[in-house]
XYZ file of N, CA and C in Angstrom:
651
model
N -25.161 26.862 1.838
C -24.039 26.875 2.772
C -22.942 25.934 2.252
N -21.756 26.490 1.969
C -20.669 25.670 1.462
C -20.137 24.745 2.552
N -19.766 23.543 2.141
C -19.202 22.576 3.075
C -17.676 22.572 2.952
N -16.999 22.747 4.065
C -15.539 22.708 4.078
C -15.101 21.257 3.915
N -14.294 21.005 2.891
C -13.807 19.649 2.605
C -12.287 19.657 2.761
N -11.777 18.960 3.775
C -10.332 18.962 4.045
C -9.543 18.450 2.852
N -10.100 17.539 2.068
C -9.393 17.004 0.897
C -9.225 18.068 -0.173
N -10.216 18.954 -0.280
C -10.144 20.029 -1.269
C -9.281 21.189 -0.773
N -9.421 21.528 0.499
C -8.729 22.694 1.047
C -7.250 22.425 1.303
N -6.897 21.181 1.590
C -5.496 20.848 1.855
C -5.050 19.752 0.887
N -4.991 20.122 -0.389
C -4.580 19.150 -1.401
C -3.141 18.708 -1.216
N -2.312 19.543 -0.563
C -0.940 19.138 -0.301
C -0.879 17.926 0.618
N -1.884 17.766 1.472
C -1.910 16.653 2.419
C -2.766 15.485 1.940
N -3.730 15.756 1.062
C -4.715 14.742 0.693
C -4.764 14.500 -0.812
N -3.634 14.680 -1.468
C -3.563 14.399 -2.893
C -2.149 13.949 -3.217
N -1.940 13.467 -4.403
C -0.615 13.012 -4.819
C -0.651 12.508 -6.241
N 0.484 12.011 -6.684
C 0.569 11.484 -8.040
C 1.305 10.157 -7.997
N 0.842 9.215 -8.780
C 1.481 7.900 -8.836
C 2.937 8.052 -9.252
N 3.828 7.415 -8.509
C 5.248 7.415 -8.849
C 6.011 8.633 -8.366
N 5.314 9.614 -7.785
C 5.967 10.819 -7.281
C 5.950 10.793 -5.755
N 7.084 11.173 -5.150
C 7.181 11.205 -3.700
C 7.389 12.652 -3.265
N 6.399 13.201 -2.603
C 6.435 14.600 -2.200
C 6.866 14.733 -0.745
N 7.695 15.740 -0.473
C 8.025 16.101 0.896
C 7.013 17.148 1.340
N 6.340 16.892 2.439
C 5.302 17.790 2.924
C 5.540 18.113 4.396
N 4.899 19.183 4.863
C 4.912 19.530 6.279
C 3.490 19.391 6.806
N 3.306 18.474 7.718
C 1.973 18.193 8.246
C 1.794 18.928 9.577
N 0.847 19.838 9.654
C 0.637 20.576 10.908
C -0.079 19.720 11.946
N -0.215 20.260 13.130
C -1.022 19.600 14.145
C -2.472 19.578 13.677
N -3.082 18.414 13.746
C -4.469 18.251 13.307
C -5.213 17.434 14.357
N -6.496 17.720 14.495
C -7.306 17.029 15.502
C -8.028 15.853 14.859
N -8.029 14.729 15.579
C -8.660 13.511 15.070
C -9.500 12.847 16.150
N -10.485 12.097 15.713
C -11.053 11.033 16.525
C -10.228 9.801 16.213
N -9.780 9.093 17.251
C -8.878 7.958 17.070
C -9.362 6.743 17.856
N -8.941 5.567 17.380
C -9.191 4.331 18.116
C -8.108 3.325 17.746
N -7.624 2.592 18.725
C -6.545 1.620 18.525
C -7.101 0.203 18.440
N -6.321 -0.660 17.785
C -6.718 -2.052 17.710
C -5.598 -2.931 17.211
N -5.918 -4.192 16.984
C -4.926 -5.203 16.613
C -5.590 -6.228 15.701
N -4.814 -6.684 14.710
C -5.281 -7.798 13.893
C -5.614 -7.434 12.456
N -6.015 -8.437 11.711
C -6.313 -8.315 10.287
C -7.569 -7.464 10.082
N -7.442 -6.311 9.406
C -8.623 -5.467 9.215
C -9.697 -6.116 8.349
N -9.315 -7.112 7.561
C -10.282 -7.774 6.680
C -11.171 -8.763 7.420
N -10.687 -9.266 8.562
C -11.434 -10.317 9.260
C -11.743 -9.979 10.708
N -11.136 -8.938 11.231
C -11.294 -8.606 12.646
C -12.633 -7.917 12.910
N -13.420 -8.511 13.783
C -14.649 -7.862 14.206
C -14.362 -6.587 14.977
N -13.230 -6.573 15.649
C -12.809 -5.393 16.396
C -12.604 -4.214 15.457
N -12.014 -4.460 14.300
C -11.786 -3.401 13.318
C -13.125 -2.827 12.847
N -14.055 -3.688 12.529
C -15.365 -3.230 12.072
C -16.070 -2.411 13.148
N -15.916 -2.822 14.392
C -16.524 -2.100 15.511
C -15.965 -0.688 15.613
N -14.643 -0.577 15.476
C -13.978 0.721 15.567
C -14.388 1.635 14.414
N -14.433 1.097 13.205
C -14.793 1.918 12.044
C -16.219 2.449 12.180
N -17.125 1.605 12.621
C -18.501 2.060 12.834
C -18.540 3.207 13.845
N -17.798 3.061 14.932
C -17.787 4.092 15.974
C -17.179 5.389 15.466
N -16.092 5.304 14.719
C -15.448 6.505 14.199
C -16.374 7.297 13.279
N -17.025 6.620 12.364
C -17.908 7.315 11.432
C -19.151 7.847 12.132
N -19.737 7.053 13.019
C -20.930 7.510 13.727
C -20.621 8.758 14.545
N -19.499 8.755 15.246
C -19.125 9.909 16.070
C -18.744 11.107 15.200
N -18.083 10.868 14.075
C -17.696 11.968 13.194
C -18.923 12.670 12.616
N -19.933 11.894 12.249
C -21.158 12.515 11.729
C -21.917 13.241 12.836
N -21.799 12.758 14.069
C -22.420 13.451 15.193
C -21.734 14.793 15.440
N -20.414 14.833 15.311
C -19.678 16.094 15.447
C -20.087 17.050 14.338
N -20.216 16.543 13.124
C -20.639 17.384 11.994
C -22.007 18.008 12.267
N -22.939 17.203 12.758
C -24.276 17.709 13.041
C -24.239 18.771 14.139
N -23.418 18.547 15.170
C -23.312 19.514 16.261
C -22.722 20.829 15.765
N -21.678 20.750 14.928
C -21.049 21.961 14.402
C -22.012 22.751 13.529
N -22.794 22.046 12.729
C -23.764 22.720 11.869
C -24.852 23.393 12.705
N -25.348 22.665 13.714
C -26.442 23.191 14.512
C -26.032 24.296 15.465
N -24.853 24.188 16.067
C -24.450 25.136 17.104
C -23.550 26.251 16.585
N -22.778 25.971 15.537
C -21.848 26.971 15.025
C -22.251 27.520 13.663
N -23.164 26.833 13.004
C -23.569 27.262 11.669
C -22.505 27.016 10.615
N -21.604 26.094 10.892
C -20.540 25.773 9.934
C -20.659 24.305 9.533
N -20.509 24.063 8.249
C -20.679 22.709 7.721
C -19.354 22.203 7.167
N -19.028 20.954 7.468
C -17.822 20.345 6.900
C -18.145 18.936 6.412
N -17.398 18.530 5.422
C -17.481 17.155 4.929
C -16.677 16.263 5.857
N -17.259 15.172 6.298
C -16.517 14.236 7.150
C -15.280 13.767 6.396
N -14.139 13.818 7.071
C -12.869 13.475 6.428
C -12.762 12.004 6.081
N -11.771 11.666 5.274
C -11.571 10.263 4.909
C -11.026 9.452 6.085
N -11.227 8.177 6.024
C -10.640 7.280 7.015
C -9.128 7.266 6.831
N -8.396 7.323 7.948
C -6.937 7.258 7.915
C -6.466 6.195 8.898
N -5.278 5.659 8.662
C -4.768 4.631 9.554
C -3.273 4.735 9.769
N -2.854 4.554 11.015
C -1.445 4.391 11.356
C -1.225 2.911 11.584
N -0.170 2.369 10.958
C 0.076 0.930 11.011
C 1.468 0.679 11.578
N 1.572 -0.257 12.505
C 2.851 -0.490 13.163
C 2.886 -1.897 13.763
N 4.101 -2.322 14.120
C 4.314 -3.634 14.733
C 5.717 -3.661 15.300
N 5.935 -4.531 16.275
C 7.288 -4.673 16.835
C 8.262 -5.153 15.768
N 7.816 -6.082 14.955
C 8.645 -6.624 13.873
C 8.059 -6.152 12.549
N 8.740 -5.238 11.877
C 8.212 -4.668 10.640
C 8.136 -5.684 9.503
N 8.781 -6.834 9.667
C 8.709 -7.872 8.636
C 7.279 -8.370 8.443
N 6.424 -8.188 9.443
C 5.049 -8.678 9.303
C 4.321 -7.927 8.199
N 4.766 -6.704 7.870
C 4.124 -5.952 6.793
C 4.564 -6.481 5.431
N 5.866 -6.759 5.290
C 6.365 -7.325 4.033
C 5.746 -8.690 3.781
N 5.641 -9.468 4.853
C 5.080 -10.812 4.741
C 3.552 -10.798 4.681
N 2.962 -9.600 4.877
C 1.497 -9.432 4.892
C 0.849 -10.311 5.963
N 1.565 -10.458 7.108
C 1.023 -11.206 8.246
C 0.086 -10.286 9.021
N -1.111 -10.143 8.530
C -2.027 -9.121 9.028
C -2.504 -9.381 10.450
N -2.471 -10.637 10.887
C -2.898 -10.931 12.249
C -1.983 -10.283 13.286
N -0.760 -9.933 12.877
C 0.203 -9.336 13.804
C 0.235 -7.815 13.722
N -0.598 -7.226 12.898
C -0.582 -5.777 12.726
C -1.244 -5.059 13.907
N -0.649 -3.942 14.295
C -1.266 -3.013 15.238
C -1.720 -1.803 14.424
N -2.815 -1.190 14.831
C -3.295 -0.045 14.062
C -4.007 0.976 14.932
N -3.961 2.202 14.440
C -4.751 3.298 15.002
C -5.529 3.904 13.838
N -6.830 3.767 13.867
C -7.671 4.331 12.822
C -8.189 5.686 13.288
N -8.374 6.612 12.339
C -8.724 7.968 12.755
C -9.421 8.735 11.642
N -10.165 9.770 12.053
C -10.852 10.665 11.123
C -10.644 12.102 11.596
N -10.226 12.948 10.666
C -9.950 14.359 10.948
C -11.186 15.080 11.462
N -10.931 16.057 12.366
C -11.988 16.917 12.887
C -11.570 18.383 12.713
N -12.501 19.279 12.375
C -12.149 20.688 12.162
C -11.603 21.351 13.426
N -10.620 22.233 13.246
C -10.044 22.899 14.411
C -10.964 23.975 14.982
N -12.013 24.344 14.234
C -12.941 25.347 14.772
C -14.015 24.732 15.662
N -14.059 23.419 15.761
C -15.024 22.765 16.647
C -14.354 22.567 18.005
N -14.834 23.226 19.054
C -14.204 23.104 20.375
C -14.200 21.658 20.865
N -13.179 21.312 21.621
C -13.055 19.946 22.127
C -14.254 19.554 22.976
N -14.789 20.493 23.758
C -15.933 20.140 24.603
C -17.185 19.850 23.773
N -17.283 20.471 22.586
C -18.407 20.170 21.698
C -18.267 18.763 21.127
N -17.039 18.379 20.814
C -16.798 17.025 20.318
C -17.158 16.009 21.395
N -16.710 16.256 22.623
C -17.021 15.342 23.724
C -18.528 15.237 23.924
N -19.229 16.370 23.845
C -20.679 16.352 24.003
C -21.350 15.555 22.890
N -20.816 15.674 21.667
C -21.370 14.910 20.542
C -21.196 13.412 20.770
N -20.039 13.024 21.303
C -19.806 11.610 21.596
C -20.749 11.109 22.688
N -21.012 11.958 23.672
C -21.949 11.576 24.734
C -23.358 11.390 24.178
N -23.707 12.211 23.197
C -25.023 12.079 22.558
C -25.134 10.742 21.836
N -24.056 10.343 21.154
C -24.066 9.043 20.478
C -24.248 7.920 21.498
N -23.558 8.018 22.621
C -23.678 6.998 23.663
C -25.121 6.857 24.140
N -25.801 7.994 24.282
C -27.184 7.975 24.764
C -28.148 7.432 23.712
N -27.941 7.836 22.458
C -28.905 7.489 21.416
C -28.602 6.162 20.724
N -27.332 5.787 20.707
C -26.938 4.556 20.023
C -26.001 3.754 20.930
N -26.533 3.171 21.985
C -25.694 2.484 22.972
C -24.905 1.303 22.413
N -25.305 0.794 21.244
C -24.571 -0.334 20.662
C -23.245 0.110 20.041
N -23.074 1.424 19.781
C -21.851 1.931 19.167
C -20.758 2.044 20.234
N -19.570 1.579 19.900
C -18.470 1.505 20.876
C -17.773 2.858 21.044
N -18.521 3.819 21.560
C -17.974 5.161 21.750
C -16.821 5.144 22.750
N -16.852 4.189 23.675
C -15.786 4.110 24.676
C -14.418 3.821 24.056
N -14.389 3.375 22.803
C -13.116 3.111 22.120
C -12.512 4.388 21.527
N -13.299 5.438 21.425
C -12.902 6.644 20.693
C -12.271 7.667 21.632
N -11.204 8.295 21.164
C -10.601 9.406 21.903
C -10.393 10.574 20.940
N -10.282 11.761 21.506
C -9.984 12.975 20.739
C -8.521 13.311 20.983
N -7.756 13.495 19.890
C -6.317 13.745 20.063
C -5.799 14.680 18.982
N -4.950 15.628 19.386
C -4.227 16.461 18.432
C -2.953 15.719 18.041
N -2.744 15.549 16.737
C -1.664 14.703 16.227
C -0.800 15.505 15.276
N 0.509 15.503 15.520
C 1.443 16.249 14.681
C 2.475 15.294 14.086
N 2.595 15.286 12.768
C 3.595 14.442 12.100
C 4.821 15.227 11.662
N 4.653 16.490 11.317
C 5.789 17.280 10.848
C 6.187 16.889 9.428
N 7.496 16.795 9.187
C 7.986 16.479 7.849
C 7.669 15.029 7.491
N 7.186 14.828 6.273
C 6.830 13.481 5.835
C 6.996 13.367 4.324
N 7.166 12.143 3.868
C 7.137 11.834 2.441
C 5.833 11.119 2.149
N 5.218 11.430 1.009
C 4.006 10.715 0.666
C 3.889 10.537 -0.844
N 3.128 9.508 -1.203
C 2.884 9.208 -2.605
C 1.468 8.662 -2.735
N 0.961 8.662 -3.947
C -0.369 8.124 -4.210
C -0.243 6.716 -4.781
N -1.005 5.803 -4.207
C -1.101 4.436 -4.740
C -2.513 4.234 -5.268
N -2.611 3.701 -6.470
C -3.911 3.355 -7.046
C -3.921 1.856 -7.290
N -4.877 1.173 -6.683
C -4.957 -0.271 -6.831
C -5.287 -0.940 -5.507
N -5.258 -2.258 -5.477
C -5.592 -3.000 -4.258
C -4.618 -2.666 -3.125
N -5.115 -2.743 -1.910
C -4.264 -2.482 -0.750
C -3.086 -3.445 -0.691
N -3.311 -4.699 -1.071
C -2.239 -5.692 -1.009
C -1.162 -5.467 -2.067
N -1.371 -4.514 -2.971
C -0.353 -4.199 -3.983
C 0.484 -2.987 -3.589
N 0.328 -2.510 -2.360
C 1.070 -1.330 -1.909
C 2.540 -1.622 -1.622
N 2.874 -2.880 -1.335
C 4.202 -3.221 -0.829
C 5.359 -2.683 -1.672
N 5.341 -2.787 -3.016
C 6.469 -2.259 -3.790
C 6.656 -0.752 -3.629
N 5.556 -0.010 -3.520
C 5.651 1.438 -3.349
C 6.249 1.765 -1.982
N 5.787 1.051 -0.961
C 6.304 1.275 0.391
C 7.782 0.905 0.459
N 8.159 -0.203 -0.183
C 9.562 -0.627 -0.182
C 10.441 0.403 -0.870
N 9.981 0.921 -2.000
C 10.762 1.944 -2.701
C 10.915 3.192 -1.830
N 9.832 3.579 -1.159
C 9.875 4.755 -0.294
C 10.923 4.586 0.798
N 10.924 3.426 1.446
C 11.810 3.209 2.593
C 13.240 2.871 2.195
N 13.394 2.130 1.114
C 14.731 1.647 0.760
C 15.493 2.585 -0.163
N 14.775 3.364 -0.963
C 15.437 4.227 -1.948
C 15.191 5.721 -1.705
N 13.934 6.108 -1.666
C 13.600 7.529 -1.655
C 13.997 8.200 -0.345
N 13.627 7.614 0.783
C 13.923 8.250 2.074
C 15.430 8.403 2.294
N 16.233 7.344 2.192
C 17.679 7.542 2.376
C 18.296 8.374 1.264
N 17.755 8.259 0.047
C 18.299 9.018 -1.073
C 18.145 10.518 -0.913
N 17.183 10.938 -0.116
C 16.971 12.371 0.122
C 17.532 12.820 1.472
N 18.328 11.960 2.104
C 18.977 12.337 3.347
C 18.087 12.267 4.570
N 17.035 11.436 4.495
C 16.120 11.297 5.619
C 16.250 9.916 6.250
N 15.684 9.789 7.434
C 15.414 8.484 8.024
C 13.937 8.462 8.403
N 13.356 7.272 8.417
C 11.946 7.147 8.787
C 11.777 7.396 10.279
N 10.703 8.076 10.618
C 10.367 8.300 12.031
C 8.856 8.289 12.149
N 8.346 7.683 13.195
C 6.896 7.602 13.331
C 6.321 6.426 12.559
N 5.009 6.316 12.589
C 4.312 5.164 12.016
C 3.931 5.389 10.554
N 3.903 4.294 9.809
C 3.389 4.308 8.444
C 1.937 4.768 8.480
N 1.600 5.698 7.583
C 0.291 6.355 7.605
C -0.372 6.163 6.244
N -1.612 5.738 6.253
C -2.373 5.582 5.022
C -3.660 6.390 5.111
N -4.022 7.033 4.003
C -5.244 7.829 3.921
C -6.084 7.254 2.788
N -7.286 6.822 3.101
C -8.119 6.094 2.148
C -9.085 7.077 1.474
N -8.703 7.488 0.279
C -9.485 8.483 -0.452
C -10.720 7.879 -1.107
N -10.734 6.572 -1.263
C -11.863 5.875 -1.900
C -12.664 5.107 -0.860
N -13.933 4.926 -1.144
C -14.796 4.082 -0.318
C -14.651 2.646 -0.824
N -13.990 1.820 -0.022
C -13.711 0.446 -0.455
C -14.983 -0.368 -0.674
N -16.085 0.053 -0.070
C -17.346 -0.681 -0.249
C -17.947 -0.446 -1.627
N -17.555 0.676 -2.269
C -18.186 1.049 -3.538
C -17.197 1.156 -4.689
N -15.934 0.894 -4.443
C -14.902 1.066 -5.467
C -14.224 -0.266 -5.746
N -14.069 -0.597 -7.010
C -13.383 -1.845 -7.339
C -11.913 -1.727 -6.935
N -11.292 -2.826 -6.499
C -9.929 -2.774 -5.981
C -8.934 -2.070 -6.897
N -9.052 -2.261 -8.204
C -8.078 -1.668 -9.131
C -8.131 -0.145 -9.154
N -9.214 0.448 -8.615
C -9.368 1.903 -8.681
C -9.272 2.569 -7.308
N -8.927 1.815 -6.289
C -8.793 2.392 -4.953
C -7.630 3.382 -4.922
N -7.857 4.567 -4.352
C -6.839 5.609 -4.255
C -6.444 5.776 -2.792
N -5.145 5.583 -2.525
C -4.642 5.613 -1.154
C -3.381 6.459 -1.074
N -3.362 7.413 -0.152
C -2.138 8.161 0.128
C -1.279 7.331 1.068
N -0.023 7.122 0.704
C 0.938 6.425 1.550
C 1.907 7.467 2.093
N 1.973 7.595 3.403
C 2.777 8.651 4.027
C 3.705 8.066 5.086
N 4.929 8.604 5.130
C 5.886 8.200 6.151
C 6.545 9.438 6.750
N 6.345 9.708 8.042
C 7.074 10.803 8.688
C 8.576 10.520 8.635
N 9.366 11.584 8.473
C 10.814 11.430 8.348
C 11.526 12.509 9.158
N 12.813 12.271 9.406
C 13.696 13.253 10.034
C 14.988 13.282 9.246
N 15.678 14.395 9.297
C 16.982 14.492 8.653
C 17.954 13.556 9.347
N 18.699 12.780 8.565
C 19.594 11.793 9.138
C 20.635 12.438 10.043
N 21.222 13.561 9.620
C 22.247 14.228 10.422
C 21.667 14.715 11.737
N 20.453 15.246 11.705
C 19.818 15.737 12.923
C 19.570 14.587 13.889
N 19.242 13.444 13.335
C 19.003 12.299 14.197
C 20.290 11.859 14.874
N 21.403 11.879 14.150
C 22.691 11.516 14.746
C 23.052 12.462 15.880
N 22.845 13.759 15.664
C 23.164 14.736 16.697
C 22.269 14.520 17.914
N 20.996 14.267 17.677
C 20.056 14.059 18.776
C 20.457 12.851 19.617
N 21.020 11.838 18.962
C 21.417 10.630 19.678
C 22.824 10.757 20.290
N 23.481 11.862 20.048
C 24.776 12.060 20.642
C 25.930 11.508 19.847
N 25.686 11.069 18.616
C 26.760 10.537 17.775
C 27.411 11.676 17.010
N 28.711 11.599 16.711
C 29.376 12.667 15.965
C 28.871 12.722 14.542
N 28.687 13.927 14.021
C 28.238 14.087 12.645
C 29.407 13.843 11.717
N 29.198 13.047 10.667
C 30.263 12.710 9.718
C 30.376 13.781 8.659
């Protein structure tokens, strides 16, 4: 039985090339999500959320295989990163970061099956923070993305180039939260070889002016 792998089937969304910034269209996709705050390297809350996301995602996979006869590879960990003051990202003030961590779920798995899988985790593994997890359909639309290879703390120059040069240079403005997709398992991969998709939703600058009621130049 072949396993559906979102990274293989949607390479436009889950692949990239170093130094290249691709414009993509991201459809509505279903995720398990959980919100939190603080430094992901030291926050116990972050570790709690990641454990819950993976445990619930594997429970959904098992339910889909058993009840639908369809097998999928659990998607990579993804994160939306945001803050009231975006300077905290440049300064790497991680204690001030807000985040939403998430894992993709197949659209052929009914929402009620996902909810039932989460309830099963609650019954069998009461220590897992299932109450932190929600099911949500998330749509980003037009976005720019690039591939970063290396330590997470070395992403800043790529992100700065994306926001300061590439996005305005192509007639866009940033909209929505900075999005990262972790293609590598950080527990088993040396920092220099970590592969991360860096994505930023965007809107056409002129369209944004019209939406805000300003005259188009």
